[in-house]
Tab-separated table of C-alpha atoms in Angstrom:
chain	number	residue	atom	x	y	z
A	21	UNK	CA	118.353	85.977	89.233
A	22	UNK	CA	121.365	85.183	91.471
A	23	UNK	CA	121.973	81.490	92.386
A	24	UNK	CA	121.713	81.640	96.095
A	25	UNK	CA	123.682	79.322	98.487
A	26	UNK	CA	121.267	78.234	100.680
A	27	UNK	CA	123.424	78.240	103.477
A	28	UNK	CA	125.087	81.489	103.115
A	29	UNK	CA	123.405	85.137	101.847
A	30	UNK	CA	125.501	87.649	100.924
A	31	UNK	CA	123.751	91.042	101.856
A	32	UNK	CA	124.973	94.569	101.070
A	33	UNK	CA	123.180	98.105	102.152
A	34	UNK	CA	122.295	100.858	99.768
A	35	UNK	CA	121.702	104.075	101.698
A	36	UNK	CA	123.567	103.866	105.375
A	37	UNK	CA	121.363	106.747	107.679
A	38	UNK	CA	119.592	105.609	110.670
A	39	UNK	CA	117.468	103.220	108.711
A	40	UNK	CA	120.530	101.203	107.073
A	41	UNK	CA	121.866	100.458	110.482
A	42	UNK	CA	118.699	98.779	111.788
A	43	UNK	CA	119.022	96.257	108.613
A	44	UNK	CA	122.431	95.630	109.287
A	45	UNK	CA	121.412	94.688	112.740
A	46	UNK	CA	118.306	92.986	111.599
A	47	UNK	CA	121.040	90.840	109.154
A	48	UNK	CA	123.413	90.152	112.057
A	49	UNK	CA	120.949	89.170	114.603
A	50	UNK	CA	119.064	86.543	112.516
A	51	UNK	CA	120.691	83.615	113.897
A	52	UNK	CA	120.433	84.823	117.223
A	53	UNK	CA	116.551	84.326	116.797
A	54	UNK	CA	116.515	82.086	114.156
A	55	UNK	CA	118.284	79.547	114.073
A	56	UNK	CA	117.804	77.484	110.814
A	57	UNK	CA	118.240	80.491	108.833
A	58	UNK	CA	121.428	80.841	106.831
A	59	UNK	CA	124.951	82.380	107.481
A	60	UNK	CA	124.327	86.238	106.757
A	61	UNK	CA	127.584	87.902	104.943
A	62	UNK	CA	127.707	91.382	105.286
A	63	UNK	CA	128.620	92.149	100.978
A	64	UNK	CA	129.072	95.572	100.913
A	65	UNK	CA	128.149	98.896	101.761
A	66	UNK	CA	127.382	102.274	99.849
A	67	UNK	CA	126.373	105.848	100.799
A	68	UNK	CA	126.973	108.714	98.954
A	69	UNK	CA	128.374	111.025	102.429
A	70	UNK	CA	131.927	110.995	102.409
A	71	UNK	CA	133.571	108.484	105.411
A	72	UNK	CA	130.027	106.725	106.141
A	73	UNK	CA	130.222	103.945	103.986
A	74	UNK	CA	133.744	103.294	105.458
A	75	UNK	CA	132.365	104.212	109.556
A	76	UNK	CA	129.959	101.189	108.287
A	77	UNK	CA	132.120	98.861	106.895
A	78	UNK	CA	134.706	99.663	110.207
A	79	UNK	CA	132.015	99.406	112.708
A	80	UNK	CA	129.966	96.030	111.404
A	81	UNK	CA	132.115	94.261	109.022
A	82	UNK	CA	130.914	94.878	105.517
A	83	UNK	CA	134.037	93.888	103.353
A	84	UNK	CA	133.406	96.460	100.802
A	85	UNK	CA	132.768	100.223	101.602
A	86	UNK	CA	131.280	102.050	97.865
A	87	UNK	CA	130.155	105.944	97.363
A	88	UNK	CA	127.682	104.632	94.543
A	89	UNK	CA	125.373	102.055	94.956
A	90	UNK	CA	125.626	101.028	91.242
A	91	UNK	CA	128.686	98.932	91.986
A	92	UNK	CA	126.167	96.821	94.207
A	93	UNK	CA	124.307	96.185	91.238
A	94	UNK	CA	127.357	95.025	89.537
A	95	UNK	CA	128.705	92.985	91.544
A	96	UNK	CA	127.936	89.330	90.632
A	97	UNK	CA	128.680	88.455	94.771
A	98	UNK	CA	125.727	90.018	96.161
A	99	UNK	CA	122.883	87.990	96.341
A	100	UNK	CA	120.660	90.182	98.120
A	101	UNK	CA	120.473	94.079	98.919
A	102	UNK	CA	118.806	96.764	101.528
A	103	UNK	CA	117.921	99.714	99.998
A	104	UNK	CA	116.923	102.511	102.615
A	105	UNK	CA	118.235	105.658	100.869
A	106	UNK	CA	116.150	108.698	100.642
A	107	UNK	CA	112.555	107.910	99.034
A	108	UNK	CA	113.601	109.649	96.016
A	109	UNK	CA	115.867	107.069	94.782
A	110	UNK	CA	113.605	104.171	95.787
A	111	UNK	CA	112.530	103.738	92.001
A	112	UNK	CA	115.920	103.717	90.345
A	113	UNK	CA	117.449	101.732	92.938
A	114	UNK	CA	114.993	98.856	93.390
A	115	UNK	CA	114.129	98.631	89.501
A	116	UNK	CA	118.226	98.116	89.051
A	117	UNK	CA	119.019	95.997	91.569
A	118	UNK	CA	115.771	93.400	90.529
A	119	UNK	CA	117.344	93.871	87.206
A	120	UNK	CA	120.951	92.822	87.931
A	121	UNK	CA	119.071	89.680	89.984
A	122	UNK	CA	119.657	90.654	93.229
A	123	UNK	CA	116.333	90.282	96.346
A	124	UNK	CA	115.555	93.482	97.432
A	125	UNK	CA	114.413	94.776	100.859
A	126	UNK	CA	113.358	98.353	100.462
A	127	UNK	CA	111.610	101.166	102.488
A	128	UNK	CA	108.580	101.974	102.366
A	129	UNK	CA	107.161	104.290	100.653
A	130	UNK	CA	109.089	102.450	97.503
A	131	UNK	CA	109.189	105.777	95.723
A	132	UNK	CA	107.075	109.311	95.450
A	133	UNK	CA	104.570	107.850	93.971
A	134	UNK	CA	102.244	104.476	92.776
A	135	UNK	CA	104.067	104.595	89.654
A	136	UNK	CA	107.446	104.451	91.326
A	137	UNK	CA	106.134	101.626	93.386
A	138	UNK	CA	104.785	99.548	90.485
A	139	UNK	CA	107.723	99.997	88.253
A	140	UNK	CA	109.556	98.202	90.854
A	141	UNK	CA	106.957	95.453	91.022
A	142	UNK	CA	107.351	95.004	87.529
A	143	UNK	CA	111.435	94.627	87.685
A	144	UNK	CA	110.346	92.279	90.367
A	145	UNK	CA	108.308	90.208	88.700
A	146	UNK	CA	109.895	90.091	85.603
A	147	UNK	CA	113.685	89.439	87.236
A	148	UNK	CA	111.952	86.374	89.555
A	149	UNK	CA	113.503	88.139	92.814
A	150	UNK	CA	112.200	87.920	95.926
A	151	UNK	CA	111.069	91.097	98.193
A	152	UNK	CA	110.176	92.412	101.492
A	153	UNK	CA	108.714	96.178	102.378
A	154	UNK	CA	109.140	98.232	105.452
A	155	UNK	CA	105.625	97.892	106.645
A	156	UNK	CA	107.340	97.093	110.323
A	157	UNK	CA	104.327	97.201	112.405
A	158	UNK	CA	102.347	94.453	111.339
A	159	UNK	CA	105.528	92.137	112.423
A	160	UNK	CA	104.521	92.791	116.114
A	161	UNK	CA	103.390	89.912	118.064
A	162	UNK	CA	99.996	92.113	119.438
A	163	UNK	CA	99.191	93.112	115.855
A	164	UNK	CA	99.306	89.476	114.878
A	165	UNK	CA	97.083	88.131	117.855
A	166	UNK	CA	94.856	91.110	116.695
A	167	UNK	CA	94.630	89.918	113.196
A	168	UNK	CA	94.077	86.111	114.375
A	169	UNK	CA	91.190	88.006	116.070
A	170	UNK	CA	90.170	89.552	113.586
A	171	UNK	CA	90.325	86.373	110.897
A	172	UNK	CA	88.345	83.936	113.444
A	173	UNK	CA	85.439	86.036	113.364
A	174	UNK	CA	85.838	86.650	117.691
A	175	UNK	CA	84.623	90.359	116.918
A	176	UNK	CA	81.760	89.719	115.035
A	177	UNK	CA	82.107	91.883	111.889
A	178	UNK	CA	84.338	94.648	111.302
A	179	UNK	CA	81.821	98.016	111.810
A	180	UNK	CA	84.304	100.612	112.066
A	181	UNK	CA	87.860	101.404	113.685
A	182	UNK	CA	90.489	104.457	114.068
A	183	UNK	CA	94.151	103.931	113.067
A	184	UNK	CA	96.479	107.080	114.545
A	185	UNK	CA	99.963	107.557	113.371
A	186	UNK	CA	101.153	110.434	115.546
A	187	UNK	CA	104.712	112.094	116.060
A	188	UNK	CA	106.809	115.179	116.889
A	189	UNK	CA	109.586	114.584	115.047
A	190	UNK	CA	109.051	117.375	113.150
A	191	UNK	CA	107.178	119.802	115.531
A	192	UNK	CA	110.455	122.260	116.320
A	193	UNK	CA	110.134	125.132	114.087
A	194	UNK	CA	114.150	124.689	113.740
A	195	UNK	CA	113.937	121.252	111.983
A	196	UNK	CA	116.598	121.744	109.179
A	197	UNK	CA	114.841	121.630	105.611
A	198	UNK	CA	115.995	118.043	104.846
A	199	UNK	CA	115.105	116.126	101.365
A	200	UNK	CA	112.228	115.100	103.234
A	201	UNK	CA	110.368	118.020	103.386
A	202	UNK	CA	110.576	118.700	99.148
A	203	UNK	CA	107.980	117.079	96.834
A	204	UNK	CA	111.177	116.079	94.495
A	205	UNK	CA	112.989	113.784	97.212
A	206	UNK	CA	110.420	113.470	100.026
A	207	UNK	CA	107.504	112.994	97.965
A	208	UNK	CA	103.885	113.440	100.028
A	209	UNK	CA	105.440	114.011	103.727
A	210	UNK	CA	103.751	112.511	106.265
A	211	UNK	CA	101.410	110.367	103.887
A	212	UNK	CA	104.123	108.615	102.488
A	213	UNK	CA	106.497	108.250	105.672
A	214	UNK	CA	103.695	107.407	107.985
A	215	UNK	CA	100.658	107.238	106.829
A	216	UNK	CA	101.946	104.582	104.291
A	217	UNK	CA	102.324	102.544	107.500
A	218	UNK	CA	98.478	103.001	108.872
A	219	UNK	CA	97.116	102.042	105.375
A	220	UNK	CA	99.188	98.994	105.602
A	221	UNK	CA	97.802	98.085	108.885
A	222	UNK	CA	94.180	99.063	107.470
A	223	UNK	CA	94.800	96.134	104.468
A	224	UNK	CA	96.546	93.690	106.320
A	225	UNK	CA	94.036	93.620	108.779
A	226	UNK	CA	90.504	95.086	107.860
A	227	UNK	CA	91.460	94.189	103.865
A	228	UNK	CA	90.588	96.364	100.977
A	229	UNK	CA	90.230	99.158	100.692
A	230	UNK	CA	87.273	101.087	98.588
A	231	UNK	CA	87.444	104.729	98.655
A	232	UNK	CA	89.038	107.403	100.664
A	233	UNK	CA	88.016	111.270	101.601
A	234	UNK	CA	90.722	113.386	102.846
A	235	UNK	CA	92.079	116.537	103.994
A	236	UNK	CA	96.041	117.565	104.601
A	237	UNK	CA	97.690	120.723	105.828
A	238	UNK	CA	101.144	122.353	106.340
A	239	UNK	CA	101.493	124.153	109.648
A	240	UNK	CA	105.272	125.270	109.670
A	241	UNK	CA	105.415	126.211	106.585
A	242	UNK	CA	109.180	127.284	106.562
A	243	UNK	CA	112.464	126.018	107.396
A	244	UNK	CA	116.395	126.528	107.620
A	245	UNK	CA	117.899	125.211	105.086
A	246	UNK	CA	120.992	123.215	105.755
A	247	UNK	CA	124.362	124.477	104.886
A	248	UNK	CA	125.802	120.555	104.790
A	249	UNK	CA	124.495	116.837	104.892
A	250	UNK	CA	121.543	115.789	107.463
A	251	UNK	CA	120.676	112.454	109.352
A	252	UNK	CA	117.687	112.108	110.820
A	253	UNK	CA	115.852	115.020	112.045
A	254	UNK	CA	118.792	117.580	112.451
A	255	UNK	CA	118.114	121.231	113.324
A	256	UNK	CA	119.314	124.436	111.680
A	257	UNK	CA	119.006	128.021	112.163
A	258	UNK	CA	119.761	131.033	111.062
A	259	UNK	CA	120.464	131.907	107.106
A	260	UNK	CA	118.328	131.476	104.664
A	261	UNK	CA	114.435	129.785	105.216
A	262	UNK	CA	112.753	127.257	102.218
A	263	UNK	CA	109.403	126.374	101.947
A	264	UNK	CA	108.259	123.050	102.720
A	265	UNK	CA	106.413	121.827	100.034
A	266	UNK	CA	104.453	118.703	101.344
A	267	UNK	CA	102.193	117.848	103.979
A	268	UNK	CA	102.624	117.931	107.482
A	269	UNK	CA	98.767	116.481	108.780
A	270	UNK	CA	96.653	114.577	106.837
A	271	UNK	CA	93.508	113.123	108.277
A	272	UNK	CA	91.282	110.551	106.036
A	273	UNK	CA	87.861	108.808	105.976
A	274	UNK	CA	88.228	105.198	104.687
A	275	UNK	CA	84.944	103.089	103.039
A	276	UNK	CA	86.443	99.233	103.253
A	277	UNK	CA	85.586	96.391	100.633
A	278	UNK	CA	83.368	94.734	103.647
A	279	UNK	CA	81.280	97.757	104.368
A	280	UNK	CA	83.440	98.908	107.242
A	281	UNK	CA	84.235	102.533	107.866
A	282	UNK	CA	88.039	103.576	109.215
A	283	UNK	CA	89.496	106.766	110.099
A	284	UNK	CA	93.175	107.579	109.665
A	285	UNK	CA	95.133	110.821	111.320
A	286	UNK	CA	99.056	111.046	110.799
A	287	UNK	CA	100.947	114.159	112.263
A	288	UNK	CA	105.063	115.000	112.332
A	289	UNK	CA	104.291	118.029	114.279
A	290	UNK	CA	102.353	116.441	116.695
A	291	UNK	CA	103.794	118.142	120.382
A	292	UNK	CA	103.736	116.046	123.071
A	293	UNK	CA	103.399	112.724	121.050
A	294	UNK	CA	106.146	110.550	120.293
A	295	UNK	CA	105.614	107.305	118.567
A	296	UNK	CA	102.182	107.975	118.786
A	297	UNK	CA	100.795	104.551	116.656
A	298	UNK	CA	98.127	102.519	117.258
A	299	UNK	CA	94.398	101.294	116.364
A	300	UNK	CA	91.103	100.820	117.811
A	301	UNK	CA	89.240	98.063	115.896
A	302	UNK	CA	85.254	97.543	116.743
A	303	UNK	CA	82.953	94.961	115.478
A	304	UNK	CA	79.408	93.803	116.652
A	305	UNK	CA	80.751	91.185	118.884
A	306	UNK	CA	83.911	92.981	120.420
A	307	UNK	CA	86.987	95.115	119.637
A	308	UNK	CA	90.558	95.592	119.866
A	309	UNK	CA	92.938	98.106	121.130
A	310	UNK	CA	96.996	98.425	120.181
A	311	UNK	CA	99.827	101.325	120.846
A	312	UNK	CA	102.921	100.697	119.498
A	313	UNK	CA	104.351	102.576	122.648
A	314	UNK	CA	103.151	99.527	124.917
A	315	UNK	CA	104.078	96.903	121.742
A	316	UNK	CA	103.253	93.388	123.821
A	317	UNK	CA	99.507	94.764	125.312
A	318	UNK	CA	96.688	94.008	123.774
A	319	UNK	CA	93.675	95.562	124.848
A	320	UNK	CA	90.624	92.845	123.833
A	321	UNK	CA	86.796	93.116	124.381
A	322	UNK	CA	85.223	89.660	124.239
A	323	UNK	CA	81.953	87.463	124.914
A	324	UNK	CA	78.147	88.102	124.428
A	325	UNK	CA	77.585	90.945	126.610
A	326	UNK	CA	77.449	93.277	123.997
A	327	UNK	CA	76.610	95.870	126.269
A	328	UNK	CA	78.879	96.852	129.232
A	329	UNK	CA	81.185	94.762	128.057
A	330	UNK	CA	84.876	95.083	130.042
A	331	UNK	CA	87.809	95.712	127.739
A	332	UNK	CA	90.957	93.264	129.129
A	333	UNK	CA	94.445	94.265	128.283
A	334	UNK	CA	96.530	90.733	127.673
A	335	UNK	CA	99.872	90.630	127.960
A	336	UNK	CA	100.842	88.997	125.050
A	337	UNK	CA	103.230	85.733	124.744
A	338	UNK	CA	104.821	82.946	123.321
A	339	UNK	CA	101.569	81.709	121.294
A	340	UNK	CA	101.547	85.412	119.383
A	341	UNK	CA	103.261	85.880	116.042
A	342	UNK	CA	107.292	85.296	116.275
A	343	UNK	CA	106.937	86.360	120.430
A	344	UNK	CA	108.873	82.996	121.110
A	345	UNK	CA	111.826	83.724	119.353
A	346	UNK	CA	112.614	86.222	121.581
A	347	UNK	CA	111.643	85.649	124.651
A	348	UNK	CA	110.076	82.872	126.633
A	349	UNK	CA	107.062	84.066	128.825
A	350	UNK	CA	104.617	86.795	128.248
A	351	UNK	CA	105.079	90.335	129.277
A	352	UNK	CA	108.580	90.794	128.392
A	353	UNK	CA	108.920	93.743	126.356
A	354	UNK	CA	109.661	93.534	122.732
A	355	UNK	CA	111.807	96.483	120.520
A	356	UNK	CA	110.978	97.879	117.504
A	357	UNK	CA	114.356	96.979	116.457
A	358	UNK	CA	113.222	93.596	116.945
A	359	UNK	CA	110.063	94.180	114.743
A	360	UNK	CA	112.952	94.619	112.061
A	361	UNK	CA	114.813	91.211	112.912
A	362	UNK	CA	111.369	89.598	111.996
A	363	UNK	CA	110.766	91.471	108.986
A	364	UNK	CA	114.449	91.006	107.622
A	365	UNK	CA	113.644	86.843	108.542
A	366	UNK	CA	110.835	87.336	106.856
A	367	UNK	CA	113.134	88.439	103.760
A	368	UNK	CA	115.853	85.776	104.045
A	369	UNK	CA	113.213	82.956	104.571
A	370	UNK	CA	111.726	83.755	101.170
A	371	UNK	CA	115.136	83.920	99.328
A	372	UNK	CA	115.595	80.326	100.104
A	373	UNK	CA	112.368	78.807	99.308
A	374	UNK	CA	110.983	81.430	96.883
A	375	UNK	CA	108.299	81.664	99.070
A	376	UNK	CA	106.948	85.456	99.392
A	377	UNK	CA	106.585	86.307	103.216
A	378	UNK	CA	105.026	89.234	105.278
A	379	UNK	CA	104.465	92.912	103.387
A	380	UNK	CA	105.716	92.598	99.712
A	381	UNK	CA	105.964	94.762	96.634
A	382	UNK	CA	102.541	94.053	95.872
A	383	UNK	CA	101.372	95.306	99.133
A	384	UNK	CA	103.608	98.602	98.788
A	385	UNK	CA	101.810	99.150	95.516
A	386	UNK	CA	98.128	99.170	96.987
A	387	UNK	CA	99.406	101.216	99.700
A	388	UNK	CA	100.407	103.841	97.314
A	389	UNK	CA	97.499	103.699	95.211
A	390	UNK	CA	95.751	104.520	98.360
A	391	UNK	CA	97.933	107.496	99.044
A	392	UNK	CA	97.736	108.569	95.648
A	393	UNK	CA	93.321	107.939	96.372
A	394	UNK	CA	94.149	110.438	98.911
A	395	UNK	CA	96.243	113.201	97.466
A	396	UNK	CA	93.282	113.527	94.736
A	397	UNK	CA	90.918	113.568	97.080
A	398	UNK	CA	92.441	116.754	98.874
A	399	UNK	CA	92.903	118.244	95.488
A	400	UNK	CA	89.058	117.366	94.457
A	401	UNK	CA	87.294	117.800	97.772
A	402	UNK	CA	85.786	114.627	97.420
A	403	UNK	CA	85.033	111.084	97.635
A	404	UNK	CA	87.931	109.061	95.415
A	405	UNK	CA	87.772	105.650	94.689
A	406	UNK	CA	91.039	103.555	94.942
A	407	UNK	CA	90.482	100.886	92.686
């Protein structure tokens, strides 16, 4: 493992889309929110497109710009590394970089699969490095009044809740054919790039989970294919059309560990919703209410009425989660960028302790053992048990 300074990190980026910006920006603004943490260096940066990796190192300051990520791993400087290239190289990347010692934060899904994620947890472990996974939306301040909620019994017990992950990023029939949509690079679609994020919310706040039942589907089942490199969700048209080869929908039935039921419902082609994320959480006492599009609400049912009972939407404040780091009274909105800025603290925190902090390898694997719970349950037709 790398000797860390404890007053100085040196960071570097593997993979510099959309994603690798908002870590850089989560690395630079640490110290604007959190003050004790340590001096962030900005190490180095790869990506495989020609000219990005220099853009990157032009526009924030990395002091090295690389076209292959494996001279991050061999560079004896770099203490700690981002990896947000395509899911694809997930595996390869995070098993290599634990290996050469470096702390890894890394995207969720961590791979195409369980096995991808577990063979990473097993670098992990055996290298002694410290890691953090993507699983942004339990960092916001609503979700963690909801789980304080949850955890001092105020609802009674958990009887059963719906978690929506719902989006139209990929609802225009001219969407290019990007890695994303191929089993080989993208791995399950929309169960892995947001569904991955509802099962997270599912464990961290309901717990375990038991067995799933599931059905998917593919409703544009063609695209362009690009004739050069895409970022984000670019659009082609004209030439030739691919298929795409994973799911677009998927829609599950969840049995929890404490007897609680769950449904889950992810869409990409979802018109007319954007950013569509949220949960409605019920017990026998009360119940709670969160979209991601109005982050700092939380809507709250509470007493002994049981019956009747008024649902009150809180504003939420300096007393929820890491609220007061960023602002000083309730009701001031909070960015998802800033859900990142947590979630990369979260990261550097446990680098200089050794102290594991927020989602973690381990939590990436039993979200893709649920995935993978789910992909055999479409192929069976049935009931699967994750564990």
């Amino acid at each position: 493992m790398t000797n860390v300074n404890p007053t100085e990190i040196a960071v570097a980026v593997a993979g510099f889309g959309w994603m690798g910006r908002v870590h850089t920006n989560a690395y630079l603004r640490q110290r604007h929110h959190f003050p004790e943490a340590p001096s962030i260096r900005l190490g180095a940066v790869a990506d495989e497109v020609p000219g990005r990796a220099e853009e990157a190192a032009a526009q924030f300051g990395f002091r090295a710009a690389l076209t292959d990520w494996r001279d991050i791993a061999a560079d004896a400087n770099i203490d700690a590394v981002s990896i947000t290239a395509p899911n694809f190289l997930h595996r390869e990347i995070g098993v290599a970089m634990a290996e050469a010692g470096k702390h890894i934060w890394i995207e969720k899904p961590v791979g195409l699969s369980s096995d991808d994620a577990k063979a990473v947890a097993a670098a992990v472990e055996k290298a002694g490095v410290q890691s953090t996974v993507g699983f942004n939306y339990r960092n916001a301040p609503a979700v963690a009044m909801a789980h304080d909620l949850i955890a001092s019994g105020e609802l009674g017990t958990i009887t059963h809740s719906r978690f929506r992950f719902l989006s139209d990023y990929a609802a225009h029939p001219d969407g290019a054919l990007s890695w994303r949509y191929e089993n080989a690079r993208g791995g399950s679609g929309v169960l892995g790039d947001l569904a991955s994020h509802g099962v997270d919310l599912v464990r961290h706040l309901l717990g375990d989970i038991d067995a799933v039942v599931a059905d998917t589907a593919i409703f544009i089942p063609q695209r362009a294919i690009p004739t050069g490199a895409t970022s984000g969700h670019a659009r082609a048209t004209g030439g030739k059309l691919g298929p795409v080869e994973n799911d677009d929908f998927v829609s599950a039935l969840v049995r929890l560990s404490s007897g609680g039921r769950v449904t889950l419902d992810a869409s990409r082609v979802a018109v007319g919703e954007q950013n569509n994320y949220g949960f409605e959480i019920h017990g026998t006492k009360g119940a709670v209410y969160w979209d991601f599009r109005r982050m700092n609400e939380l809507g709250t049912s509470l007493g002994s009425k049981y019956q009747d009972q008024s649902i009150t939407t809180v504003w939420v404040g300096p007393d929820a989660g890491a609220y007061a780091r960023f602002q000083p009274g309730s009701a001031s909105s909070m960015s998802y960028d800033d859900l990142k800025v947590i979630e990369g603290n979260n990261f550097i925190a446990s680098i200089v302790d050794g102290k594991p902090r927020g989602a973690t390898i381990a939590d990436a694997v039993a979200a893709a053992e649920t995935l993978d719970a789910i992909t055999a349950s479409v192929a069976s037709r049935a009931w699967v048990d994750v564990r």
